Amino acid sequence: MLETPVLCKRIPTWPWGDPADRAYVDYDAFVDTGGYVALKQALDMEPKQVIDAVKSSELRGRGGAGFPAGLKWSFLPPEDGQRRYLAVNADESEPGTFKDRLLLDFDPHQMLEGIAITMHACRLDTTYIYIRGEYHAQAKATQRAIEEAYANGIFGKNSKLGKINDRWPECVLHRGAGAYICGEETGLLESLEGKRGWPRVKPPFPAVAGAFGRPTVINNVETLAMVPPIIEHGAEWFKSMGKGRPDGAPPSVPASFGPKLYGVSGHVNRPDVFEDDLGIPMSTLINEHCAGMRNGKAYKAAIPGGISMGVLGPDEMDAELDFDIGKKHNCLGLGTAGVIVMDEDTDMVMVARNIARFFAHESCGQCTPCREGTGWMYKILLRIEQGGGTTKDLDLLLELAGSMGAMPGTTICGLADGANWAVRTILNKFWDEFASRVSVDRSVSLPVVGAGH
């Protein structure tokens, strides 16, 4: 367990404080507790030195994919005097995920300091914070912090950053309309430009042609909030926390260094956001941080990082929550570390059906395998839940799941991957539960009732 909190330094969180004491941290309180010290340090460094410091820390993106942040920054082309953008992904629309909300609600200046450092390091003159449409209170808190930052010379005319590309740095809050697909980085950019939130074909990648066709860095809220402590305390300090690369892995394989915010919901006694090292066992998160399973029930399953990551089964309660969890436990990955815990009474057929319904509803419809595949998975699972399924339906579900997604190369973005990993991991790890709900007679297939979505 972490000795002292890093991201939750000013946000009372178990075991260091009582969540009932949480309150918005304004600019003055932020500065009084060490805020914007890292920005001052960064401004005394050359931009490349800042990028190298983040690269050396091996900070990985906290938004889902876990791509090294400093490496992403280094992909930007040389400055040409034209606009360059930072797009902050504050969409957080992955079901089961609410850890960024904690930062936006109570300590948004952490993110703003990270934004300012990133703008200096990557020579970006304009930032758009893209926040999900349903985050009403969080949008108000973030806008308040932005106004405080402008009033104190972080952004705007006479900014401490100085002119970038001959422009004073600007930071703008942009509210989305509540579409899940806009959490995908290029779907976010399309929405930001006022278009329909359809993911783009890559290449070109956003670092070369992002927002409005200009070089763009896209980072998540928690990722940016982690930048100031790295600059202030150094890469080695950051790497003293978390978990190193797998045994025998070459240096090119990213490690799982640093602290992490875990948002835990479901059948636990104390659901909340907790900060701890990357790589802690899930059993530690459940038994110590969350005070155990609710009502004394037994653990049955958990989703490790938002529903698109798939499921961990009954024998995987001790799974280590690091970026290598996917390889070790046959799931898509750690994702957002939004852990959804399920007890012994959970109907896994219902869980799979509910997840499939979500993805069928949120598919943008651009790619046929996703548009049709998610819909058919939902219909088949609904039929199984209603008692009209057959063993042929189980085979068909796995066939559908294996033939849709960016990894098989049939879709532009990863929404279909999230859908198929969720369904296939639940089906494979709880096969007997599904088999007990279907008829062995493959010729029987009752109509689906209420399958509209």
Short mmCIF file of C-alpha atoms in Angstrom, two decimals, residues 6-12 22-27 29-31 33-36 99-114 138 141-142 145 148 221 225:
data_model
loop_
_atom_site.label_atom_id
_atom_site.label_comp_id
_atom_site.label_asym_id
_atom_site.label_seq_id
_atom_site.Cartn_x
_atom_site.Cartn_y
_atom_site.Cartn_z
CA VAL A 6 -0.23 11.33 -4.45
CA LEU A 7 -3.29 12.17 -6.54
CA CYS A 8 -5.50 12.14 -3.45
CA LYS A 9 -3.17 14.40 -1.48
CA ARG A 10 -5.92 17.02 -1.10
CA ILE A 11 -8.93 14.70 -1.42
CA PRO A 12 -9.79 12.80 1.80
CA ARG A 22 -14.18 16.23 0.67
CA ALA A 23 -14.51 19.77 -0.63
CA TYR A 24 -13.49 21.74 -3.71
CA VAL A 25 -9.84 22.84 -3.58
CA ASP A 26 -9.59 26.37 -4.99
CA TYR A 27 -6.49 28.02 -6.45
CA ALA A 29 -5.68 26.21 -1.26
CA PHE A 30 -3.99 24.35 -4.11
CA VAL A 31 -0.98 26.68 -4.05
CA THR A 33 -0.41 22.79 -0.40
CA GLY A 34 2.35 22.76 -3.02
CA GLY A 35 0.33 23.28 -6.18
CA TYR A 36 1.94 24.78 -9.30
CA LYS A 99 -12.12 7.88 -10.94
CA ASP A 100 -11.55 11.00 -13.08
CA ARG A 101 -14.74 12.42 -11.65
CA LEU A 102 -13.08 12.50 -8.22
CA LEU A 103 -10.33 14.78 -9.56
CA LEU A 104 -12.73 16.99 -11.51
CA ASP A 105 -15.07 17.39 -8.55
CA PHE A 106 -12.57 18.24 -5.86
CA ASP A 107 -9.09 19.03 -7.22
CA PRO A 108 -9.21 20.04 -10.91
CA HIS A 109 -6.13 22.24 -10.54
CA GLN A 110 -4.04 19.04 -10.49
CA MET A 111 -5.16 18.42 -14.05
CA LEU A 112 -4.74 22.07 -15.04
CA GLU A 113 -1.15 22.08 -13.78
CA GLY A 114 -0.50 18.95 -15.83
CA GLN A 138 -17.92 18.33 -12.67
CA ALA A 141 -16.09 22.75 -10.87
CA THR A 142 -13.67 22.48 -13.79
CA ALA A 145 -10.83 26.16 -11.76
CA GLU A 148 -9.11 30.82 -11.36
CA VAL A 221 -7.45 13.48 -16.88
CA ALA A 225 -2.71 14.96 -13.13
#
